[in-house]
Amino acid sequence: MKKNARLLYLLTIWTFFTPRSSTATTLVSDENPPAVTPSVTYVLSMPEPQTHYFDVEMQLKNVAAATNAKKNGYIDIKMPVWTPGSYLIREYAKNVEAFTVSAGGKAVPSEKIRKNSWRVYTGEDNLTIRYRVYANELTVRTNFVDADHGYVTPAGMFMYHDALKTIPLRVVVQPYKTWTMVSTGLEPVSGEKFTFEAPDFDRLVDSPIEIGNQKTFTFTASGIPHTVAMFGDVEYDEKRLAADYKRVCEAAATVVGEHPCTHYTFIVHHIPPGGGGLEHLNSTTLETTRNAYATESNYKGFMTLVAHEYFHLWNVKRIRPIALGPFDYENENYTHMLWLSEGCTSFYEDNILRRAGFHTPEAYLTIVANDITVIENQPGVRVQSVAESSWDAWIKGYRPNENSANTTISYYSKGSVLGTLLNLAILAGSNGERSMDDLMRFLYNEYYKKQKRGFTDAEFRQAAEQMAGRKLDDFFTTAVNTADPINYNAYFEPVGMQLVNVASKTQDGFLGAGVSPANGKSTITSVRRGSAAYTGGLNVGDEVISIDSVRVGDDLLRHISGRRVGETIKVLVNRAGFLREIPITLSQNPLVSYRLEPLTSQTPAQKALYNKWLFIK
């Protein structure tokens, strides 16, 4: 966050994270205080949903004094360029058109002055701003409307003025004529259908809206009413699904031990691509396939997504690095700790399913070992630290290319492993008296509830070491802040386990090229750093024509199978229309496959710690 541009936020830093009364707040400008309270109301309509357009009317009342419009002769209206939880500049303003302003029924001149800002030349108190938003990208972080339903990501829909971001707002939704449902985490206004209020712009941005004829069901977890809004033609057992949502939600609540919401909303899109979610203060949007409930494997996978996004209502939305709120909606908000915010939420997703009974202890051990296998098989784990991965999310995380696996590591996948290791370090250091839960509970109570702010990197480390009862240089210096190898068994030994590589030690040669077989061709899509293909000179985009003069179709790997380590093969490729024959000397297969196994002999203390780790009573 750029502090010189956010002085107003420093005065109100507690507001985004503490429930507030809807009573209006009077703003004071650099001049005299306004005689009346300013207000902002958005009217959202979609009269022709098949065209993929939303219409927005932004009604500003009594705003001249609060915005210094009379003094300046203009006010600047902006649209966010990104949405919290999805760390990429998305340039939402690219979808805006037909921006007009009127006052008292008369047109007011305006012009676009930046990529996401419009200057309105007026000193009037009451203004009506109208614009349209093209919405034809159905993801959890973008807007969408068609003949079937509408979905609103508020950061990409609603504009704001800097001086009006902390006042209460209203949103009036006017659904298409045949639609009857609006689902959102926003508070409904009593007696006014499809009218909602938010205490400030931050809360509005944090409240997606589903509009249409979606099916809904409800359940109560931890004494809190929950609503699930289901879009898409999908078959499911409502009774079972509600019961399992409840199991997941109540297991998640045991981590911190307190539920901060008065109600919670799940918006679930069942669409062909499937996969993904985005967390919000008292709601989430999930995307899954239409066969999410068709098999036990799919069903458990979906429950894993539910656990991940639901746990974010604590971790990220309330337990957070100091950089993640209040937000600067016009620029990147940098932090080194997405490995905690996202990665440790990935750790908790399976941990929550274990305590809820979805995973057996044996299945959970397999998940932990597989997580380590995944990151250790990615060359980028020796190039980029997870702290660097967090910082570079804005330029790398959401923009992968064919070389990403060689140079980066996901703060999700490595962060999940680090969550396991930190949990084990705290268990071992405290002789089983404390765990990762106690760390999360401390951060929630100390920084969210007591100090009403996020924590610094140093404060997080201090809290973790306090829980562990010792310095954690091995964890923070090595595992978090470098790309050096991790001594995993130093973490597993206190619980009587060891990590073992069970990968087959064959003499088969290894090429190290990923291919995309299609239409009878094998085209190289990735080249592993340090592999035979890498050192020998194969390139992404090469079409492999033959190996040792034998024609290769879409079955390249069959031509490599059985070749020996050290054997040289002649690979003929089509590179940009030119044929090249490249000699490649096959190397040893570097891939690992880990499994967690018990130590030959375990002490009573190790067995007790093991049982506590895996929630075995």
Coordinates of C-alpha atoms in Angstrom, one line a residue:
M1 CA 0.0 0.0 0.0
K2 CA 1.2 3.5 -0.8
K3 CA 1.0 5.3 2.5
N4 CA 1.2 8.8 1.0
A5 CA -2.0 8.0 -0.9
R6 CA -3.9 6.3 1.9
L7 CA -3.9 8.8 4.8
L8 CA -7.7 8.5 5.1
Y9 CA -7.3 4.8 5.5
L10 CA -4.8 5.1 8.4
L11 CA -7.5 7.0 10.3
T12 CA -10.1 4.3 9.7
I13 CA -7.9 1.1 9.5
W14 CA -10.2 -0.8 11.9
T15 CA -13.4 -0.3 9.9
F16 CA -13.0 -3.0 7.3
F17 CA -12.4 -5.7 9.8
T18 CA -14.9 -4.7 12.6
P19 CA -18.7 -4.8 12.1
R20 CA -20.2 -1.4 12.2
S21 CA -23.5 0.2 12.6
S22 CA -25.3 1.2 9.4
T23 CA -25.8 4.7 10.9
A24 CA -24.4 7.2 8.5
T25 CA -21.1 8.9 9.2
T26 CA -20.6 12.6 8.4
L27 CA -17.3 13.3 6.6
V28 CA -15.3 16.4 7.1
S29 CA -13.4 18.0 4.2
D30 CA -10.5 20.4 4.2
E31 CA -13.1 23.2 4.2
N32 CA -16.2 23.4 6.3
P33 CA -18.0 20.2 7.4
P34 CA -21.0 19.4 5.2
A35 CA -24.3 20.4 6.6
V36 CA -25.8 17.1 5.5
T37 CA -24.6 13.5 5.2
P38 CA -23.3 12.3 1.8
S39 CA -24.7 9.1 0.4
V40 CA -23.9 6.6 -2.4
T41 CA -26.5 4.3 -3.9
Y42 CA -25.9 1.9 -6.8
V43 CA -28.7 0.7 -9.0
L44 CA -27.7 -2.5 -10.9
S45 CA -29.9 -3.7 -13.7
M46 CA -29.6 -6.2 -16.6
P47 CA -32.5 -5.6 -19.0
E48 CA -30.9 -7.5 -21.9
P49 CA -28.8 -10.2 -20.2
Q50 CA -28.3 -12.1 -23.5
T51 CA -26.0 -9.2 -24.6
H52 CA -23.7 -9.7 -21.6
Y53 CA -24.2 -6.2 -20.3
F54 CA -24.9 -4.8 -16.8
D55 CA -26.2 -1.3 -16.4
V56 CA -25.0 0.7 -13.4
E57 CA -26.5 3.9 -12.0
M58 CA -24.4 5.5 -9.3
Q59 CA -26.4 8.1 -7.3
L60 CA -24.3 10.5 -5.3
K61 CA -26.1 12.9 -2.9
N62 CA -24.7 15.7 -0.8
V63 CA -21.2 15.0 -1.9
A64 CA -19.8 18.4 -2.9
A65 CA -18.4 19.4 0.5
A66 CA -17.1 15.9 1.3
T67 CA -15.3 15.6 -2.0
N68 CA -14.1 19.3 -2.2
A69 CA -15.9 19.5 -5.5
K70 CA -16.8 23.2 -5.2
K71 CA -13.2 24.1 -4.4
N72 CA -11.7 21.9 -7.1
G73 CA -14.4 22.3 -9.7
Y74 CA -14.4 18.5 -10.3
I75 CA -14.5 15.1 -8.7
D76 CA -12.7 12.0 -9.8
I77 CA -14.5 8.7 -10.0
K78 CA -12.5 5.4 -10.1
M79 CA -12.8 1.7 -10.7
P80 CA -10.6 -0.8 -8.9
V81 CA -8.0 -2.6 -11.1
W82 CA -7.9 -5.8 -9.1
T83 CA -10.0 -7.7 -6.5
P84 CA -8.7 -8.9 -3.1
G85 CA -7.8 -12.6 -3.0
S86 CA -6.8 -12.7 -6.6
Y87 CA -3.3 -11.1 -6.9
L88 CA -3.3 -9.8 -10.5
I89 CA -4.0 -6.4 -12.0
R90 CA -7.1 -7.2 -14.1
E91 CA -7.9 -3.8 -15.5
Y92 CA -11.7 -4.0 -14.9
A93 CA -12.2 -0.6 -16.5
K94 CA -11.5 -2.2 -19.9
N95 CA -15.1 -3.5 -19.8
V96 CA -16.7 -0.1 -19.1
E97 CA -18.5 2.0 -21.7
A98 CA -21.1 4.8 -22.1
F99 CA -20.0 6.7 -19.0
T100 CA -22.3 9.7 -18.5
V101 CA -23.1 12.1 -15.7
S102 CA -26.1 14.3 -15.0
A103 CA -27.1 16.8 -12.3
G104 CA -30.7 18.0 -11.9
G105 CA -31.6 16.4 -15.2
K106 CA -28.8 18.2 -17.1
A107 CA -25.7 16.6 -18.6
V108 CA -22.4 17.2 -16.8
P109 CA -19.1 17.2 -18.8
S110 CA -16.6 14.4 -18.0
E111 CA -13.5 12.8 -19.4
K112 CA -11.4 9.8 -18.8
I113 CA -8.1 10.9 -17.2
R114 CA -6.4 7.6 -16.4
K115 CA -7.0 4.0 -17.3
N116 CA -9.5 3.6 -14.5
S117 CA -10.5 7.2 -13.6
W118 CA -13.0 9.6 -14.9
R119 CA -13.0 13.4 -14.0
V120 CA -16.4 14.9 -13.6
Y121 CA -16.4 18.7 -14.0
T122 CA -18.9 20.0 -11.5
G123 CA -19.4 21.4 -8.0
E124 CA -22.9 20.1 -7.7
D125 CA -24.1 18.3 -4.6
N126 CA -26.2 15.6 -6.3
L127 CA -25.0 13.6 -9.3
T128 CA -26.2 10.6 -11.2
I129 CA -23.5 8.6 -13.0
R130 CA -24.4 5.9 -15.5
Y131 CA -22.2 3.4 -17.3
R132 CA -22.4 -0.1 -18.7
V133 CA -20.1 -3.1 -18.0
Y134 CA -19.5 -5.9 -20.5
A135 CA -19.6 -9.1 -18.5
N136 CA -18.9 -12.3 -20.4
E137 CA -16.2 -14.1 -18.3
L138 CA -17.5 -16.5 -15.7
T139 CA -14.8 -16.9 -13.1
V140 CA -14.8 -16.2 -9.4
R141 CA -13.0 -12.9 -10.0
T142 CA -14.8 -11.5 -13.0
N143 CA -18.4 -10.4 -14.0
F144 CA -20.8 -12.5 -16.1
V145 CA -24.4 -12.2 -17.3
D146 CA -26.3 -14.2 -19.9
A147 CA -29.8 -15.4 -20.5
D148 CA -29.4 -17.9 -17.5
H149 CA -28.0 -15.8 -14.7
G150 CA -25.8 -13.0 -13.6
Y151 CA -22.7 -12.9 -11.3
V152 CA -21.1 -9.7 -10.0
T153 CA -17.6 -9.3 -8.7
P154 CA -18.1 -5.9 -7.1
A155 CA -14.5 -4.6 -7.7
G156 CA -15.2 -5.0 -11.4
M157 CA -18.6 -3.4 -11.3
F158 CA -18.9 -0.5 -8.9
M159 CA -16.9 2.7 -9.0
Y160 CA -15.9 4.9 -6.0
H161 CA -14.6 8.3 -4.9
D162 CA -11.7 8.3 -2.5
A163 CA -13.4 10.5 0.0
L164 CA -16.6 8.4 0.0
K165 CA -15.1 5.0 0.6
T166 CA -15.8 4.9 4.3
I167 CA -19.5 5.9 4.3
P168 CA -22.4 3.4 4.2
L169 CA -23.5 2.4 0.8
R170 CA -26.6 0.9 -0.8
V171 CA -27.1 -1.5 -3.7
V172 CA -30.4 -1.9 -5.4
V173 CA -30.5 -4.9 -7.7
Q174 CA -33.1 -5.0 -10.4
P175 CA -33.1 -8.6 -11.7
Y176 CA -34.1 -9.5 -15.3
K177 CA -37.9 -9.8 -15.5
T178 CA -38.0 -13.6 -15.2
W179 CA -35.4 -13.9 -12.4
T180 CA -36.5 -14.1 -8.8
M181 CA -33.4 -14.7 -6.7
V182 CA -30.5 -12.6 -5.4
S183 CA -27.8 -14.3 -3.2
T184 CA -25.1 -12.3 -1.5
G185 CA -23.4 -11.7 1.8
L186 CA -24.5 -8.1 1.9
E187 CA -27.1 -7.1 4.5
P188 CA -30.6 -6.8 3.2
V189 CA -32.5 -3.6 3.8
S190 CA -35.8 -4.4 5.6
G191 CA -38.9 -3.9 3.6
E192 CA -37.0 -3.1 0.4
K193 CA -36.8 -6.0 -2.0
F194 CA -33.4 -6.8 -3.5
T195 CA -31.9 -3.8 -1.7
F196 CA -28.7 -4.3 0.3
E197 CA -26.4 -2.1 2.4
A198 CA -22.7 -2.1 3.2
P199 CA -20.9 -0.1 5.9
D200 CA -18.3 1.0 3.4
F201 CA -16.8 0.4 0.0
D202 CA -14.4 -2.3 1.3
R203 CA -17.4 -4.4 2.5
L204 CA -19.1 -3.9 -0.8
V205 CA -16.1 -5.1 -2.8
D206 CA -16.0 -8.2 -0.5
S207 CA -19.6 -9.3 -1.3
P208 CA -20.2 -11.0 -4.6
I209 CA -23.7 -11.2 -5.9
E210 CA -25.5 -14.0 -7.7
I211 CA -28.7 -13.1 -9.6
G212 CA -31.1 -15.5 -11.3
N213 CA -33.2 -18.5 -10.4
Q214 CA -30.6 -20.4 -8.5
K215 CA -31.6 -23.1 -6.1
T216 CA -30.8 -22.6 -2.4
F217 CA -30.7 -24.6 0.7
T218 CA -29.7 -23.7 4.3
F219 CA -28.0 -25.2 7.3
T220 CA -26.8 -24.1 10.6
A221 CA -23.2 -24.6 11.7
S222 CA -21.6 -23.3 15.0
G223 CA -25.0 -21.6 15.6
I224 CA -24.6 -19.5 12.4
P225 CA -27.1 -19.7 9.5
H226 CA -25.5 -20.6 6.2
T227 CA -27.1 -20.4 2.8
V228 CA -25.9 -22.3 -0.3
A229 CA -26.9 -20.9 -3.7
M230 CA -26.5 -23.4 -6.5
F231 CA -26.3 -22.4 -10.2
G232 CA -26.2 -25.0 -12.9
D233 CA -28.1 -28.1 -13.9
V234 CA -26.7 -30.6 -11.5
E235 CA -27.9 -33.6 -9.5
Y236 CA -27.1 -33.8 -5.8
D237 CA -28.4 -35.2 -2.5
E238 CA -29.4 -32.0 -0.7
K239 CA -29.7 -33.6 2.7
R240 CA -26.3 -35.3 2.5
L241 CA -24.7 -32.1 1.0
A242 CA -26.1 -29.9 3.8
A243 CA -24.9 -32.3 6.5
D244 CA -21.4 -32.5 5.0
Y245 CA -21.1 -28.7 4.6
K246 CA -22.0 -28.6 8.3
R247 CA -19.3 -31.1 9.2
V248 CA -16.7 -29.1 7.3
C249 CA -17.7 -25.7 8.6
E250 CA -17.9 -26.9 12.3
A251 CA -14.5 -28.6 12.0
A252 CA -13.0 -25.4 10.5
A253 CA -14.4 -23.4 13.4
T254 CA -12.6 -25.5 16.0
V255 CA -9.2 -24.1 14.8
V256 CA -9.8 -20.6 16.2
G257 CA -12.7 -21.5 18.4
E258 CA -14.9 -18.5 17.5
H259 CA -17.1 -17.7 14.5
P260 CA -17.0 -14.0 13.6
C261 CA -20.0 -14.0 11.2
T262 CA -23.7 -13.6 11.8
H263 CA -24.5 -15.3 8.5
Y264 CA -22.6 -16.9 5.7
T265 CA -23.3 -17.5 2.0
F266 CA -21.9 -20.0 -0.5
I267 CA -22.3 -19.2 -4.2
V268 CA -21.6 -22.3 -6.2
H269 CA -21.3 -22.4 -10.0
H270 CA -21.5 -25.7 -11.7
I271 CA -19.8 -25.2 -15.0
P272 CA -17.8 -27.3 -17.5
P273 CA -14.3 -26.0 -16.6
G274 CA -14.9 -26.2 -12.9
G275 CA -12.3 -25.6 -10.2
G276 CA -11.5 -22.6 -8.1
G277 CA -12.9 -20.3 -5.4
L278 CA -12.5 -16.9 -4.0
E279 CA -12.9 -16.0 -0.3
H280 CA -14.8 -13.1 1.1
L281 CA -15.6 -11.7 4.6
N282 CA -18.8 -13.7 5.1
S283 CA -19.3 -15.5 1.8
T284 CA -17.4 -17.3 -0.9
T285 CA -17.8 -18.2 -4.6
L286 CA -16.9 -21.7 -5.6
E287 CA -16.6 -23.1 -9.1
T288 CA -16.9 -26.8 -9.8
T289 CA -18.0 -29.3 -12.5
R290 CA -21.5 -30.6 -13.0
N291 CA -20.2 -34.1 -11.9
A292 CA -18.8 -32.8 -8.6
Y293 CA -21.1 -35.1 -6.6
A294 CA -21.1 -38.1 -9.0
T295 CA -18.3 -40.1 -7.4
E296 CA -16.8 -40.3 -3.9
S297 CA -13.5 -39.0 -5.2
N298 CA -15.1 -36.0 -6.9
Y299 CA -17.3 -35.4 -3.8
K300 CA -14.3 -35.3 -1.5
G301 CA -12.4 -33.1 -3.8
F302 CA -15.3 -30.6 -3.7
M303 CA -15.4 -30.7 0.1
T304 CA -11.7 -29.9 0.0
L305 CA -12.5 -26.8 -1.9
V306 CA -15.3 -25.9 0.5
A307 CA -12.9 -26.3 3.5
H308 CA -10.2 -24.1 1.8
E309 CA -12.4 -21.2 1.0
Y310 CA -14.4 -21.4 4.2
F311 CA -11.3 -21.3 6.3
H312 CA -10.3 -18.1 4.6
L313 CA -13.0 -16.3 6.6
W314 CA -10.4 -16.6 9.4
N315 CA -7.1 -16.9 7.6
V316 CA -6.8 -13.9 5.2
K317 CA -10.1 -12.1 6.0
R318 CA -9.2 -11.6 9.7
I319 CA -5.9 -13.3 10.4
R320 CA -3.8 -11.4 7.8
P321 CA -0.4 -9.9 7.0
I322 CA -0.6 -6.2 7.4
A323 CA -0.4 -5.6 3.7
L324 CA -3.7 -7.3 3.0
G325 CA -6.0 -4.6 4.1
P326 CA -7.2 -1.9 4.1
F327 CA -6.6 -2.2 0.3
D328 CA -5.2 0.0 -2.3
Y329 CA -7.5 -0.8 -5.2
E330 CA -5.4 1.0 -7.8
N331 CA -2.0 -0.7 -7.3
E332 CA -0.4 -4.0 -6.3
N333 CA -0.5 -4.8 -2.5
Y334 CA 2.7 -6.6 -1.8
T335 CA 3.5 -9.2 0.9
H336 CA 6.0 -12.0 1.4
M337 CA 3.4 -14.0 3.3
L338 CA 1.0 -15.5 0.7
W339 CA 2.5 -18.8 1.7
L340 CA 0.8 -18.3 5.0
S341 CA -2.4 -16.8 3.7
E342 CA -3.0 -19.2 0.8
G343 CA -0.5 -22.0 1.4
C344 CA -1.4 -22.6 5.0
T345 CA -5.0 -22.5 4.1
S346 CA -4.3 -25.3 1.7
F347 CA -2.6 -27.1 4.7
Y348 CA -5.8 -26.6 6.7
E349 CA -8.1 -27.8 4.0
D350 CA -7.0 -31.4 4.4
N351 CA -6.3 -30.9 8.1
I352 CA -10.0 -29.9 8.5
L353 CA -11.2 -32.8 6.4
R354 CA -9.2 -35.1 8.7
R355 CA -10.7 -33.8 11.9
A356 CA -14.2 -33.9 10.2
G357 CA -13.7 -37.6 9.4
F358 CA -13.4 -37.4 5.6
H359 CA -9.8 -38.6 5.7
T360 CA -8.4 -41.6 7.6
P361 CA -5.1 -41.1 9.3
E362 CA -3.5 -43.2 6.6
A363 CA -5.1 -41.1 3.8
Y364 CA -3.9 -37.9 5.5
L365 CA -0.3 -39.2 5.6
T366 CA -0.5 -40.0 1.9
I367 CA -1.7 -36.5 1.2
V368 CA 1.2 -35.0 3.2
A369 CA 3.8 -37.1 1.4
N370 CA 2.3 -36.4 -2.0
D371 CA 2.4 -32.7 -1.3
I372 CA 6.1 -32.9 -0.6
T373 CA 6.6 -35.1 -3.7
V374 CA 4.9 -32.4 -5.9
I375 CA 7.1 -29.5 -4.8
E376 CA 10.4 -31.6 -4.8
N377 CA 9.7 -32.7 -8.4
Q378 CA 9.5 -29.1 -9.6
P379 CA 13.0 -27.6 -10.5
G380 CA 11.8 -24.1 -9.5
V381 CA 11.8 -25.2 -5.8
R382 CA 15.6 -24.8 -5.9
V383 CA 15.4 -21.4 -7.6
Q384 CA 12.6 -19.3 -5.9
S385 CA 11.9 -19.1 -2.2
V386 CA 8.3 -19.2 -1.1
A387 CA 8.6 -15.7 0.3
E388 CA 9.7 -14.5 -3.2
S389 CA 6.9 -16.5 -4.7
S390 CA 4.5 -14.6 -2.5
W391 CA 6.0 -11.2 -3.5
D392 CA 6.0 -12.0 -7.2
A393 CA 2.4 -13.3 -7.3
W394 CA 1.5 -10.1 -9.2
I395 CA 3.8 -10.8 -12.1
K396 CA 4.4 -14.5 -12.1
G397 CA 1.7 -16.4 -10.1
Y398 CA -1.1 -15.7 -12.5
R399 CA 1.0 -15.5 -15.6
P400 CA 2.8 -18.9 -16.0
N401 CA 4.7 -19.8 -19.1
E402 CA 6.5 -22.8 -20.4
N403 CA 9.5 -22.1 -18.2
S404 CA 7.6 -21.4 -14.9
A405 CA 8.2 -24.9 -13.5
N406 CA 11.9 -24.3 -13.9
T407 CA 12.0 -21.0 -12.1
T408 CA 9.2 -20.7 -9.7
I409 CA 7.4 -22.5 -6.9
S410 CA 3.7 -22.1 -5.9
Y411 CA 3.1 -20.4 -2.6
Y412 CA 0.0 -22.7 -2.5
S413 CA 1.8 -26.0 -2.8
K414 CA 5.0 -25.2 -0.8
G415 CA 3.0 -23.1 1.7
S416 CA 0.8 -26.2 2.3
V417 CA 4.0 -28.2 3.1
L418 CA 5.3 -25.4 5.3
G419 CA 2.0 -25.5 7.2
T420 CA 2.5 -29.1 8.0
L421 CA 6.1 -28.5 9.1
L422 CA 5.3 -25.5 11.2
N423 CA 2.5 -27.5 12.9
L424 CA 5.0 -30.3 13.6
A425 CA 7.6 -27.8 14.9
I426 CA 5.1 -26.3 17.4
L427 CA 3.8 -29.7 18.5
A428 CA 7.4 -30.9 19.1
G429 CA 8.6 -27.7 20.7
S430 CA 5.7 -27.6 23.1
N431 CA 5.7 -31.3 23.9
G432 CA 2.2 -31.5 22.4
E433 CA 0.7 -28.7 24.4
R434 CA 0.3 -26.4 21.4
S435 CA -0.2 -26.7 17.7
M436 CA -0.7 -24.5 14.6
D437 CA -4.3 -24.0 15.9
D438 CA -2.9 -22.1 18.9
L439 CA -0.8 -19.9 16.6
M440 CA -3.9 -19.0 14.5
R441 CA -5.9 -18.4 17.7
F442 CA -3.2 -16.1 19.0
L443 CA -3.0 -14.1 15.8
Y444 CA -6.8 -13.8 15.6
N445 CA -7.2 -12.5 19.2
E446 CA -4.1 -10.3 19.3
Y447 CA -4.2 -8.6 15.9
Y448 CA -7.7 -8.9 14.6
K449 CA -9.7 -8.5 17.8
K450 CA -7.3 -6.5 20.1
Q451 CA -5.2 -4.4 17.8
K452 CA -7.6 -4.4 14.9
R453 CA -4.8 -4.7 12.3
G454 CA -2.7 -7.1 10.4
F455 CA 0.7 -8.4 11.6
T456 CA 4.2 -7.8 10.2
D457 CA 6.5 -10.6 9.1
A458 CA 8.5 -10.2 12.3
E459 CA 5.4 -10.3 14.5
F460 CA 4.3 -13.5 12.8
R461 CA 7.7 -15.1 13.4
Q462 CA 7.8 -14.0 17.0
A463 CA 4.3 -15.5 17.6
A464 CA 5.3 -18.8 15.9
E465 CA 8.4 -19.1 18.0
Q466 CA 6.4 -18.3 21.1
M467 CA 4.1 -21.2 20.3
A468 CA 7.0 -23.5 19.6
G469 CA 8.9 -22.4 22.7
R470 CA 12.1 -22.1 20.7
K471 CA 13.8 -20.2 17.9
L472 CA 12.7 -21.4 14.4
D473 CA 15.7 -20.4 12.4
D474 CA 15.6 -23.7 10.5
F475 CA 12.1 -23.0 9.4
F476 CA 12.1 -19.3 8.6
T477 CA 15.7 -18.9 7.4
T478 CA 15.8 -22.0 5.3
A479 CA 12.3 -23.2 4.5
V480 CA 10.6 -19.8 4.0
N481 CA 13.3 -17.4 2.9
T482 CA 15.7 -19.6 0.8
A483 CA 15.4 -22.2 -1.9
D484 CA 17.7 -24.6 -0.1
P485 CA 16.7 -28.2 0.6
I486 CA 14.6 -28.8 3.7
N487 CA 15.5 -31.5 6.2
Y488 CA 12.0 -33.0 6.3
N489 CA 12.8 -35.8 8.7
A490 CA 13.9 -33.4 11.4
Y491 CA 10.2 -32.4 11.5
F492 CA 8.8 -35.9 11.2
E493 CA 11.1 -37.7 13.7
P494 CA 9.4 -36.2 16.8
V495 CA 6.1 -37.9 15.7
G496 CA 7.9 -41.2 15.0
M497 CA 7.7 -41.0 11.2
Q498 CA 10.2 -40.7 8.4
L499 CA 9.9 -39.6 4.8
V500 CA 11.2 -42.2 2.4
N501 CA 11.7 -41.9 -1.4
V502 CA 10.1 -45.0 -2.9
A503 CA 10.6 -44.0 -6.6
S504 CA 11.7 -47.0 -8.7
K505 CA 15.4 -47.0 -9.3
T506 CA 15.3 -48.2 -13.0
Q507 CA 18.0 -47.8 -15.5
D508 CA 15.6 -46.3 -18.1
G509 CA 16.9 -43.1 -19.6
F510 CA 15.1 -39.9 -18.9
L511 CA 14.4 -37.2 -21.6
G512 CA 12.8 -34.5 -19.6
A513 CA 10.5 -33.0 -22.3
G514 CA 6.8 -32.6 -21.8
V515 CA 4.7 -33.2 -25.0
S516 CA 1.3 -32.4 -26.3
P517 CA 0.2 -35.3 -28.5
A518 CA -2.4 -34.3 -31.0
N519 CA -3.4 -35.0 -34.6
G520 CA -0.7 -37.6 -34.9
K521 CA 2.1 -35.3 -33.8
S522 CA 4.2 -34.8 -30.6
T523 CA 4.9 -31.2 -29.9
I524 CA 7.2 -30.2 -27.0
T525 CA 5.4 -28.1 -24.4
S526 CA 8.0 -28.0 -21.6
V527 CA 11.6 -28.8 -21.1
R528 CA 12.8 -29.6 -17.5
R529 CA 15.8 -27.7 -16.3
G530 CA 19.0 -29.9 -16.1
S531 CA 17.4 -32.8 -18.1
A532 CA 18.7 -34.4 -21.2
A533 CA 16.3 -32.4 -23.4
Y534 CA 17.4 -29.2 -21.6
T535 CA 21.2 -29.7 -22.0
G536 CA 20.8 -31.3 -25.4
G537 CA 18.9 -28.3 -26.9
L538 CA 15.3 -29.3 -27.5
N539 CA 13.0 -26.4 -27.4
V540 CA 9.4 -25.7 -26.5
G541 CA 7.5 -25.7 -29.8
D542 CA 9.6 -28.3 -31.5
E543 CA 7.6 -31.0 -33.3
V544 CA 9.4 -34.3 -32.9
I545 CA 9.4 -36.0 -36.3
S546 CA 11.6 -39.1 -35.7
I547 CA 13.9 -40.7 -33.2
D548 CA 16.9 -42.6 -34.7
S549 CA 15.2 -42.4 -38.1
V550 CA 11.9 -44.0 -36.8
R551 CA 8.8 -41.9 -37.4
V552 CA 7.2 -40.5 -34.3
G553 CA 3.5 -39.7 -34.3
D554 CA 1.7 -38.8 -31.1
D555 CA 3.5 -41.5 -29.1
L556 CA 6.9 -39.9 -28.3
L557 CA 7.2 -41.6 -24.9
R558 CA 6.9 -45.0 -26.4
H559 CA 10.0 -44.3 -28.4
I560 CA 11.9 -43.4 -25.3
S561 CA 10.7 -46.3 -23.1
G562 CA 13.4 -48.9 -22.5
R563 CA 16.3 -46.7 -23.6
R564 CA 19.2 -46.8 -21.1
V565 CA 20.8 -44.0 -19.1
G566 CA 23.8 -42.7 -21.1
E567 CA 22.3 -43.8 -24.4
T568 CA 22.5 -41.2 -27.2
I569 CA 19.5 -40.8 -29.5
K570 CA 19.1 -38.7 -32.6
V571 CA 16.0 -36.6 -32.5
L572 CA 14.7 -35.0 -35.7
V573 CA 12.5 -32.0 -35.1
N574 CA 10.6 -29.4 -37.1
R575 CA 11.5 -26.0 -35.6
A576 CA 9.7 -23.1 -37.2
G577 CA 9.6 -24.9 -40.5
F578 CA 13.2 -26.1 -40.5
L579 CA 14.3 -29.7 -39.9
R580 CA 17.1 -30.2 -37.3
E581 CA 18.6 -33.4 -36.1
I582 CA 19.7 -33.1 -32.4
P583 CA 21.8 -35.7 -30.5
I584 CA 20.4 -36.2 -27.0
T585 CA 22.2 -38.3 -24.3
L586 CA 19.5 -39.7 -21.9
S587 CA 20.0 -39.0 -18.2
Q588 CA 19.0 -40.6 -14.9
N589 CA 15.4 -40.0 -13.9
P590 CA 15.5 -37.4 -11.2
L591 CA 11.8 -37.7 -10.1
V592 CA 11.1 -38.7 -6.5
S593 CA 8.0 -40.3 -4.9
Y594 CA 7.7 -39.9 -1.2
R595 CA 5.9 -42.0 1.4
L596 CA 5.7 -41.5 5.2
E597 CA 6.7 -44.6 7.1
P598 CA 6.9 -45.2 10.9
L599 CA 10.3 -45.4 12.4
T600 CA 11.5 -48.9 13.3
S601 CA 11.0 -48.2 17.0
Q602 CA 8.9 -45.4 18.5
T603 CA 9.0 -44.0 22.0
P604 CA 5.8 -43.4 24.0
A605 CA 6.4 -39.7 23.6
Q606 CA 6.5 -40.0 19.8
K607 CA 3.4 -42.2 19.7
A608 CA 1.5 -39.6 21.9
L609 CA 2.6 -36.8 19.6
Y610 CA 1.6 -38.8 16.5
N611 CA -1.9 -39.3 17.9
K612 CA -2.2 -35.6 18.7
W613 CA -1.0 -34.7 15.2
L614 CA -3.6 -36.9 13.5
F615 CA -6.5 -36.3 15.9
I616 CA -6.4 -39.9 17.1
K617 CA -8.1 -40.4 20.5

